[in-house]
Tab-separated table of C-alpha atoms in Angstrom:
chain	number	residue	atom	x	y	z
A	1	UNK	CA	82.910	81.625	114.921
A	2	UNK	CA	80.271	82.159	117.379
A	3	UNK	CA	79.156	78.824	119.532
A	4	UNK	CA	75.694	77.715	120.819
A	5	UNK	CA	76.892	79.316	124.670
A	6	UNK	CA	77.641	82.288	122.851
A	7	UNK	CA	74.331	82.598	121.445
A	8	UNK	CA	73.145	81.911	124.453
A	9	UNK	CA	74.973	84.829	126.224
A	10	UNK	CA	74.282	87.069	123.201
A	11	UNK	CA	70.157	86.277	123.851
A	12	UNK	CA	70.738	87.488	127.717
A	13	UNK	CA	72.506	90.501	126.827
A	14	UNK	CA	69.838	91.311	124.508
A	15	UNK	CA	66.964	89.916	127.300
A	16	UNK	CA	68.699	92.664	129.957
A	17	UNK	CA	68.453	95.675	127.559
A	18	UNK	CA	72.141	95.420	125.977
A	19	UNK	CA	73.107	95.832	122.680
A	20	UNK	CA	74.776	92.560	120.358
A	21	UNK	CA	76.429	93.143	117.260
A	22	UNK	CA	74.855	89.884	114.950
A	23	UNK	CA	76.289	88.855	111.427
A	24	UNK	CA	73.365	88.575	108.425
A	25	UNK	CA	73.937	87.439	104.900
A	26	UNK	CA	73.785	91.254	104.287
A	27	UNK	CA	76.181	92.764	106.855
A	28	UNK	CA	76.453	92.808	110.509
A	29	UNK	CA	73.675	94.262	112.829
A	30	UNK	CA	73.421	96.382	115.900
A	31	UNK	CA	70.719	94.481	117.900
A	32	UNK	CA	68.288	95.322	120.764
A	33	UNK	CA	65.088	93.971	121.709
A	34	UNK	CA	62.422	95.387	119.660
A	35	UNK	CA	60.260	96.090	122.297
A	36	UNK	CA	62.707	98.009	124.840
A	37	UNK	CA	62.075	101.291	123.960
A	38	UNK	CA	65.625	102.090	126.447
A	39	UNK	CA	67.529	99.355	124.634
A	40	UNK	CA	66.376	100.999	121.154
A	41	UNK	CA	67.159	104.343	121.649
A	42	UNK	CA	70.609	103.188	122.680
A	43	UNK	CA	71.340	101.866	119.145
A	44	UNK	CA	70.877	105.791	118.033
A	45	UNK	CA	73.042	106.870	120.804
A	46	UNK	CA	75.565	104.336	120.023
A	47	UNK	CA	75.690	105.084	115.906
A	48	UNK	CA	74.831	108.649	116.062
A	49	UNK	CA	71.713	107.970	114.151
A	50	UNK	CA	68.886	110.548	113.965
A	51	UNK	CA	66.387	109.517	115.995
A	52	UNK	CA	63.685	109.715	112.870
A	53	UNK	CA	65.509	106.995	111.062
A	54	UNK	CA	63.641	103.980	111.372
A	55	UNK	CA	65.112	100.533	112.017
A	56	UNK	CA	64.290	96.922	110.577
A	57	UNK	CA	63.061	94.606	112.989
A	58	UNK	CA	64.330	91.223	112.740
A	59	UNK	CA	62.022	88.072	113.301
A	60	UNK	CA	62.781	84.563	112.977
A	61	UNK	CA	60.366	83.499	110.731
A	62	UNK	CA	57.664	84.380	108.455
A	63	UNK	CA	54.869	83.083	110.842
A	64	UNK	CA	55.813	85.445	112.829
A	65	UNK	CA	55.120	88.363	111.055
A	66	UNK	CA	51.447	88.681	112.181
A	67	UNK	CA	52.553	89.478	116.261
A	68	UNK	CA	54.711	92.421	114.931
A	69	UNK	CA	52.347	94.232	111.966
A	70	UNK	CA	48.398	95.289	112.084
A	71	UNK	CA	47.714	93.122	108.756
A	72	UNK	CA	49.708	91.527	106.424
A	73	UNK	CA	48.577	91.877	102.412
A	74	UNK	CA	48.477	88.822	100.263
A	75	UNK	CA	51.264	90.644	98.597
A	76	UNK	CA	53.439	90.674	101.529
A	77	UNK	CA	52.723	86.691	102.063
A	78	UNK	CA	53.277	85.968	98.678
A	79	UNK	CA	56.990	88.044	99.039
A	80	UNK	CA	57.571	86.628	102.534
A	81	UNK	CA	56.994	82.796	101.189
A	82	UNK	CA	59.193	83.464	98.243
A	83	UNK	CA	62.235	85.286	99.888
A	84	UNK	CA	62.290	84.713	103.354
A	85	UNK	CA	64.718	84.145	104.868
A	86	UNK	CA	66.297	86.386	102.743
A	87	UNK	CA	67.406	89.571	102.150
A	88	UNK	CA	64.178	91.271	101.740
A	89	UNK	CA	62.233	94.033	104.118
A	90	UNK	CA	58.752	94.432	104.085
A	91	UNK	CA	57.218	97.979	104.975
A	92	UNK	CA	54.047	97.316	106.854
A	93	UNK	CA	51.712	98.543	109.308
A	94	UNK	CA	52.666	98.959	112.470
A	95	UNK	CA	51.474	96.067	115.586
A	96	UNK	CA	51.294	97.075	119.069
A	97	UNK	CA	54.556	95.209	119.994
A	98	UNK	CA	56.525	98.001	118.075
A	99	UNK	CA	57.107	100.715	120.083
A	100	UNK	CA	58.197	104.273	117.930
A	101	UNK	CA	61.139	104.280	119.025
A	102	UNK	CA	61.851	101.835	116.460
A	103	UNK	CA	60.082	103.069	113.584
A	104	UNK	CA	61.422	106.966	113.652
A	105	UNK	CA	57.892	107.666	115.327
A	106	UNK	CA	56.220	105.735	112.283
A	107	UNK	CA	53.128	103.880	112.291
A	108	UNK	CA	54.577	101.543	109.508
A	109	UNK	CA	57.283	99.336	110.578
A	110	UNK	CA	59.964	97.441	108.364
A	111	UNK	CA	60.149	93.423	109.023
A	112	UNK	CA	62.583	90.833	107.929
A	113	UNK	CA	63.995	87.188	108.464
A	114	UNK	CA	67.342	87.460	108.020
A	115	UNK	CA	69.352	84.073	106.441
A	116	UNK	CA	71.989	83.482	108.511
A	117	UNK	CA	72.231	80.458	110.785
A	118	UNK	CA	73.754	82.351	113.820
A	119	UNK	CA	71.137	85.526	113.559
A	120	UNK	CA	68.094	82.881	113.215
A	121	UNK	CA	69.850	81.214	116.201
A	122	UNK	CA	69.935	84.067	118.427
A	123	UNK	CA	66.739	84.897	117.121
A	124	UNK	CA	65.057	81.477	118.403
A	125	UNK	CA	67.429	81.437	121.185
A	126	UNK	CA	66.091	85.042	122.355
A	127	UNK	CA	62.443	84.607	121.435
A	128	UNK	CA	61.544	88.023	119.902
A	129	UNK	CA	62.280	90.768	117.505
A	130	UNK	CA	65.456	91.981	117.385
A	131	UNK	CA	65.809	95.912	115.683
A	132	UNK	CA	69.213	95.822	113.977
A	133	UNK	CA	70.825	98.556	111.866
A	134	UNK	CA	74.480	98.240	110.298
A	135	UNK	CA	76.765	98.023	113.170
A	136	UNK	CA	78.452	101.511	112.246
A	137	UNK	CA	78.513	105.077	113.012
A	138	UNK	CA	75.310	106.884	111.249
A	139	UNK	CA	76.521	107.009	107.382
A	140	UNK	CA	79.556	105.345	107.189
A	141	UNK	CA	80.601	102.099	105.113
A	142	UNK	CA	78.663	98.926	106.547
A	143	UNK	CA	80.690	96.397	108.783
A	144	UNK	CA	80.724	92.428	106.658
A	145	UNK	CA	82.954	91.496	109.371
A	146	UNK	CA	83.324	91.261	113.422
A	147	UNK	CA	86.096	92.931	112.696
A	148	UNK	CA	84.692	95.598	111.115
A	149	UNK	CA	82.266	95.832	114.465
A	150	UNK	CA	84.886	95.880	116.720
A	151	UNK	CA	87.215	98.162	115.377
A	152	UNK	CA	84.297	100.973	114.522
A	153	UNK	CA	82.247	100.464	117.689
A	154	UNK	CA	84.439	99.128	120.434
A	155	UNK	CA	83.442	99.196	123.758
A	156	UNK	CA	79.915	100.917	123.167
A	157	UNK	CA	78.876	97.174	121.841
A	158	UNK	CA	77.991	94.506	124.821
A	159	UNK	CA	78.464	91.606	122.787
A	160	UNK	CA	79.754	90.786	119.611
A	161	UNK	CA	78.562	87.306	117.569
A	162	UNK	CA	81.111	86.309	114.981
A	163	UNK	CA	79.644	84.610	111.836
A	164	UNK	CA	82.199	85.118	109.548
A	165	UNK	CA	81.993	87.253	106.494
A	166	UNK	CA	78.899	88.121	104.858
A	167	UNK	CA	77.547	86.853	101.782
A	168	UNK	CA	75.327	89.320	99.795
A	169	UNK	CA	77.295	91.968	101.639
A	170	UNK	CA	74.628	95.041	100.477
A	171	UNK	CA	72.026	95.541	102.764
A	172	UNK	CA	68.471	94.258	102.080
A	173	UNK	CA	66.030	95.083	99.585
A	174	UNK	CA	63.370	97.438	101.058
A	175	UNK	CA	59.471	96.845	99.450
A	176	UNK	CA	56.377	99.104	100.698
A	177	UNK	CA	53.355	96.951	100.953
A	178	UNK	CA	51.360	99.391	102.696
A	179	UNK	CA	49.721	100.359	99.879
A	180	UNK	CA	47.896	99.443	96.515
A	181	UNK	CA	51.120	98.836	94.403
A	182	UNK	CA	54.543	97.739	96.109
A	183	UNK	CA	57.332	99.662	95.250
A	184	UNK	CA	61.163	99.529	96.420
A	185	UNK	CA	62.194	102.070	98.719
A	186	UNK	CA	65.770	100.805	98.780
A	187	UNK	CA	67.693	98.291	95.997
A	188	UNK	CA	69.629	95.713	97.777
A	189	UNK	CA	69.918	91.776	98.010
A	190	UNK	CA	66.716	90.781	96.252
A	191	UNK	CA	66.831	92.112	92.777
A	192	UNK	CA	64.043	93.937	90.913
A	193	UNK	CA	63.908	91.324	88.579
A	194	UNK	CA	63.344	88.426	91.301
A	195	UNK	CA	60.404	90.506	92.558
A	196	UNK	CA	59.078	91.383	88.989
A	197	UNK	CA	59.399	87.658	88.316
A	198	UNK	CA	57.034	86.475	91.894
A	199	UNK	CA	55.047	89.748	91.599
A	200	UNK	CA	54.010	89.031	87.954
A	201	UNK	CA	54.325	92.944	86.832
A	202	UNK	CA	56.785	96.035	87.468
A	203	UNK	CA	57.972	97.392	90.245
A	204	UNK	CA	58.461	100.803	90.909
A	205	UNK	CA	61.633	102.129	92.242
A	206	UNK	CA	60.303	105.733	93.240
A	207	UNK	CA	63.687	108.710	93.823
A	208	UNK	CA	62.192	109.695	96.399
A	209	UNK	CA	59.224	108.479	98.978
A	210	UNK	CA	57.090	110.046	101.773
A	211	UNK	CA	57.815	106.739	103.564
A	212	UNK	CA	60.962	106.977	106.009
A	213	UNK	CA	63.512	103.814	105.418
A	214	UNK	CA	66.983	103.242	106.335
A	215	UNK	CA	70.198	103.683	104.467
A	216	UNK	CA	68.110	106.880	102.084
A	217	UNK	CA	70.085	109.600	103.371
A	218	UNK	CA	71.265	111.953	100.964
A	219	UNK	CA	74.799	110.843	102.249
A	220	UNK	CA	75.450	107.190	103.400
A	221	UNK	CA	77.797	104.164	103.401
A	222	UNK	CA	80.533	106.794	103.191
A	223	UNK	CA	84.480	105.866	103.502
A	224	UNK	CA	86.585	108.911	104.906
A	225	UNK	CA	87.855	109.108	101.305
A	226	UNK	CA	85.687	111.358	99.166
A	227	UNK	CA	84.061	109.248	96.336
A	228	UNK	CA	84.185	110.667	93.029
A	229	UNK	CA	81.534	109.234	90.103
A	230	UNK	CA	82.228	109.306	86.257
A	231	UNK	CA	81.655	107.363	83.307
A	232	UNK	CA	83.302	104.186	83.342
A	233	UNK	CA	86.057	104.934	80.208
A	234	UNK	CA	86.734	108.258	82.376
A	235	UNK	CA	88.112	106.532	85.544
A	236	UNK	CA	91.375	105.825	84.520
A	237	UNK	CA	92.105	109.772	83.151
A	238	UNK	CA	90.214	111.207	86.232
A	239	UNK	CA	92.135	109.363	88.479
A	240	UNK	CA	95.497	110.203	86.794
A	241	UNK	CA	94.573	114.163	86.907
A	242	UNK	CA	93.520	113.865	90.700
A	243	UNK	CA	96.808	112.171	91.307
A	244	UNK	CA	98.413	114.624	89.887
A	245	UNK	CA	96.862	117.600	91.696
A	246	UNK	CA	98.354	115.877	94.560
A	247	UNK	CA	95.096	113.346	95.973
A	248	UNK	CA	95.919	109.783	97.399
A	249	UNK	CA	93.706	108.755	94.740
A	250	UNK	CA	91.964	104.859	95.311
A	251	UNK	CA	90.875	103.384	91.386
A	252	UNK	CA	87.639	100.805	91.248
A	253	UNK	CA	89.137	99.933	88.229
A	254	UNK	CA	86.040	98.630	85.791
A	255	UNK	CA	87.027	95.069	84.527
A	256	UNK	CA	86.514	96.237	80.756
A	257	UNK	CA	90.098	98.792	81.679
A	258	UNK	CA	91.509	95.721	83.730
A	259	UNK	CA	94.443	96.398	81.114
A	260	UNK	CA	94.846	100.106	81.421
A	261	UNK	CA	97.684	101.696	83.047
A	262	UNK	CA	96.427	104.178	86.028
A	263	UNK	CA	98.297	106.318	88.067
A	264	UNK	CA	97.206	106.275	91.525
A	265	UNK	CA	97.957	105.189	94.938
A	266	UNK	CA	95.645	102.425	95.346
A	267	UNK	CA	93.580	100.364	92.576
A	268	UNK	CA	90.832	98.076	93.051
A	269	UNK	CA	90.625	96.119	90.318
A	270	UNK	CA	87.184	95.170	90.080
A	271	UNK	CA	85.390	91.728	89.931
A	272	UNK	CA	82.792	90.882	86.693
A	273	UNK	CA	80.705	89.240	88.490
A	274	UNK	CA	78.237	91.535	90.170
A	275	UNK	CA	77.305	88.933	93.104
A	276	UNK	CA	80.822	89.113	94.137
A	277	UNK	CA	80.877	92.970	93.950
A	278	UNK	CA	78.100	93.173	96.083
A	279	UNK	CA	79.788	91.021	98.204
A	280	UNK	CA	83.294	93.111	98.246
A	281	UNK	CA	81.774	96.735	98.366
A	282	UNK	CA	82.144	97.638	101.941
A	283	UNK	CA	85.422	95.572	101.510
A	284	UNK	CA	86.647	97.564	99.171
A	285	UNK	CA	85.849	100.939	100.305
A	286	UNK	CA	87.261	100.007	103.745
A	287	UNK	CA	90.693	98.668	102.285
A	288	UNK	CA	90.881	102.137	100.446
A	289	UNK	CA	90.590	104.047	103.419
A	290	UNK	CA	93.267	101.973	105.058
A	291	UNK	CA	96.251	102.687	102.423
A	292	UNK	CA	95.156	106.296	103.292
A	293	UNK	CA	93.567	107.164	99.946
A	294	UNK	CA	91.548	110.670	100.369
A	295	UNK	CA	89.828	110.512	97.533
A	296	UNK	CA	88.285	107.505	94.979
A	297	UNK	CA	87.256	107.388	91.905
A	298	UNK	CA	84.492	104.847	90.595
A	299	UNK	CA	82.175	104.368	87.845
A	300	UNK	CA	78.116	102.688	88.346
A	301	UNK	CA	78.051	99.845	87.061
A	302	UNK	CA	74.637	98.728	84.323
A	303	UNK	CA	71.581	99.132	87.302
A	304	UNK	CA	70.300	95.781	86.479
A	305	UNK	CA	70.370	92.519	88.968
A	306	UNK	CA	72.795	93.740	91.798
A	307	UNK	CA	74.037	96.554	90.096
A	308	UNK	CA	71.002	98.430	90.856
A	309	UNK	CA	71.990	97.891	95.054
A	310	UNK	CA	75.777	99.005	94.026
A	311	UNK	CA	75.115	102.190	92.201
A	312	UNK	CA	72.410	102.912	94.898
A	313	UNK	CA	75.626	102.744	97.330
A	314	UNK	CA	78.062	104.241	95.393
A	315	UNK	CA	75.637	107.277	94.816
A	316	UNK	CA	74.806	107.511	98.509
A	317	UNK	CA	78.762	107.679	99.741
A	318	UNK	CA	79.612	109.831	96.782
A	319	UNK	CA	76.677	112.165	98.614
A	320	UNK	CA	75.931	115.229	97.126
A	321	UNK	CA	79.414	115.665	95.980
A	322	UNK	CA	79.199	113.011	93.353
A	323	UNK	CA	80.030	114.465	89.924
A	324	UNK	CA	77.087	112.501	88.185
């Protein structure tokens, strides 16, 4: 677990234009300072990330917010004071201290306080905005661990923190403030219902958005394995019939066929509680990967509370492939 010298070594790296990987309650980061336009464009370089994908700055705490945006809405105060730190992201206009190399060459700019005690650490520690995307190569599965840092990134990383494993373990909850109405841009962390229930009315969660945001693309979060979506009583026959035709097939067994016999290579026999599949996800599709499954069959789960964040995931590294 990272110490207080390590956070202070982490905060110089990031204070001489290097890059530290930083744990959230989400998953783990790829930071730079927010206002290096170098340091920035080395986090694309480093994940293979299109340059017009815009990053999330990370600040350490909601008073903050004003040196990094133009204005903030009462709406964005009233989420801010409610969820952060949290896993939430606020889409807002951009302040001069963003340069557009962080925002895809945006004038909005996405802002959040993470909760984690060693990110708000290195946060304090370093004294400005951090910009910090999963540390992973562009569309793959999202590191929850320094281990998953290390062994995906390597070298190209100047520093890693270790924080243990995360616990949300989906990526934030993107909102659009920018104009009349918020709406989600991207389900994660902070549920639709939490936000309905501050907000006092619906929330939109649009398909698709003129408004850039990260983790959208029409393929994301993707193992090597090729993820396969059907209805939940049809994962146990699919997966049976791609075995057959000769696939390493990996099961995410839904806990309502926990009894079922399945012929495959690997099964994941999936928790009921959709906090800890959240939690597991990345875990999950990782550990597939690993017992050298090539393809995996899974099922959404009901898209209400967290499940809304999973299927999001599971439809973005199922890509256009998915069968759904």
């Amino acid at each position: 677990m990272a110490t207080a010298s390590d956070i202070e070594k982490a905060a110089e790296v990031l204070r001489t234009g290097g890059l530290v990987a930083l744990p959230t309650e989400t998953v783990y980061g790829l930071g730079a300072n927010a206002e290096d336009p170098a340091a920035v464009t080395r986090i694309f370089q480093v994940k293979g990330r299109p340059p017009s994908h815009p990053l999330i700055v990370h600040i350490s705490g909601a008073e903050h917010l004003d040196d990094w945006v133009e204005e903030v809405p009462a709406t964005a105060r009233l989420l801010a004071e409610h969820f952060w730190p949290g896993p939430l992201t606020l889409v807002l206009r951009r302040g001069r201290r963003v340069p557009l190399e962080a925002t895809g060459g945006l004038e909005t700019v996405a802002v959040r306080v993470p909760d984690h005690p060693v990110a708000l650490a290195l946060l304090s520690a370093f004294g400005g905005g951090v910009t910090a995307p999963s540390a992973n190569r562009f569309g793959s599965v999202s590191p929850t661990t320094a281990d998953h840092v290390r062994a995906e990134l390597g070298d190209a990383v100047d520093f890693v923190l270790d924080g243990g494993s995360c616990g949300v373990g989906v990526e934030s909850t993107i909102v659009d403030v920018t104009g009349e109405t918020p709406s989600i841009l991207r389900p994660g962390g902070v549920t639709r219902e939490n936000l309905e229930a501050v907000l006092g009315c619906p929330i939109e969660v649009p398909s698709t958005s003129h408004v850039r945001v990260p983790g959208q693309h029409p393929s994301h979060y993707a193992p090597r394995a090729r993820v396969v979506l059907v209805e939940p009583e049809k994962v146990v026959a699919e997966a049976g019939h791609a075995q057959e035709q000769g696939h390493q097939v990996g099961v995410f067994l839904p806990p309502a066929f926990a009894d079922a016999p399945v012929k495959a290579h690997a099964v994941v026999a999936l928790p009921e509680s959709m906090d800890a599949y959240a939690r597991e996800l990345y875990g999950f599709l990782r550990e597939l990967d690993q017992q050298g499954c090539d393809l995996i069959v899974a099922s959404l789960p009901t898209e209400k509370g967290l499940g809304l964040a999973i299927a999001n995931r599971l439809r973005r590294a199922a890509g256009p492939r998915s069968s759904e």
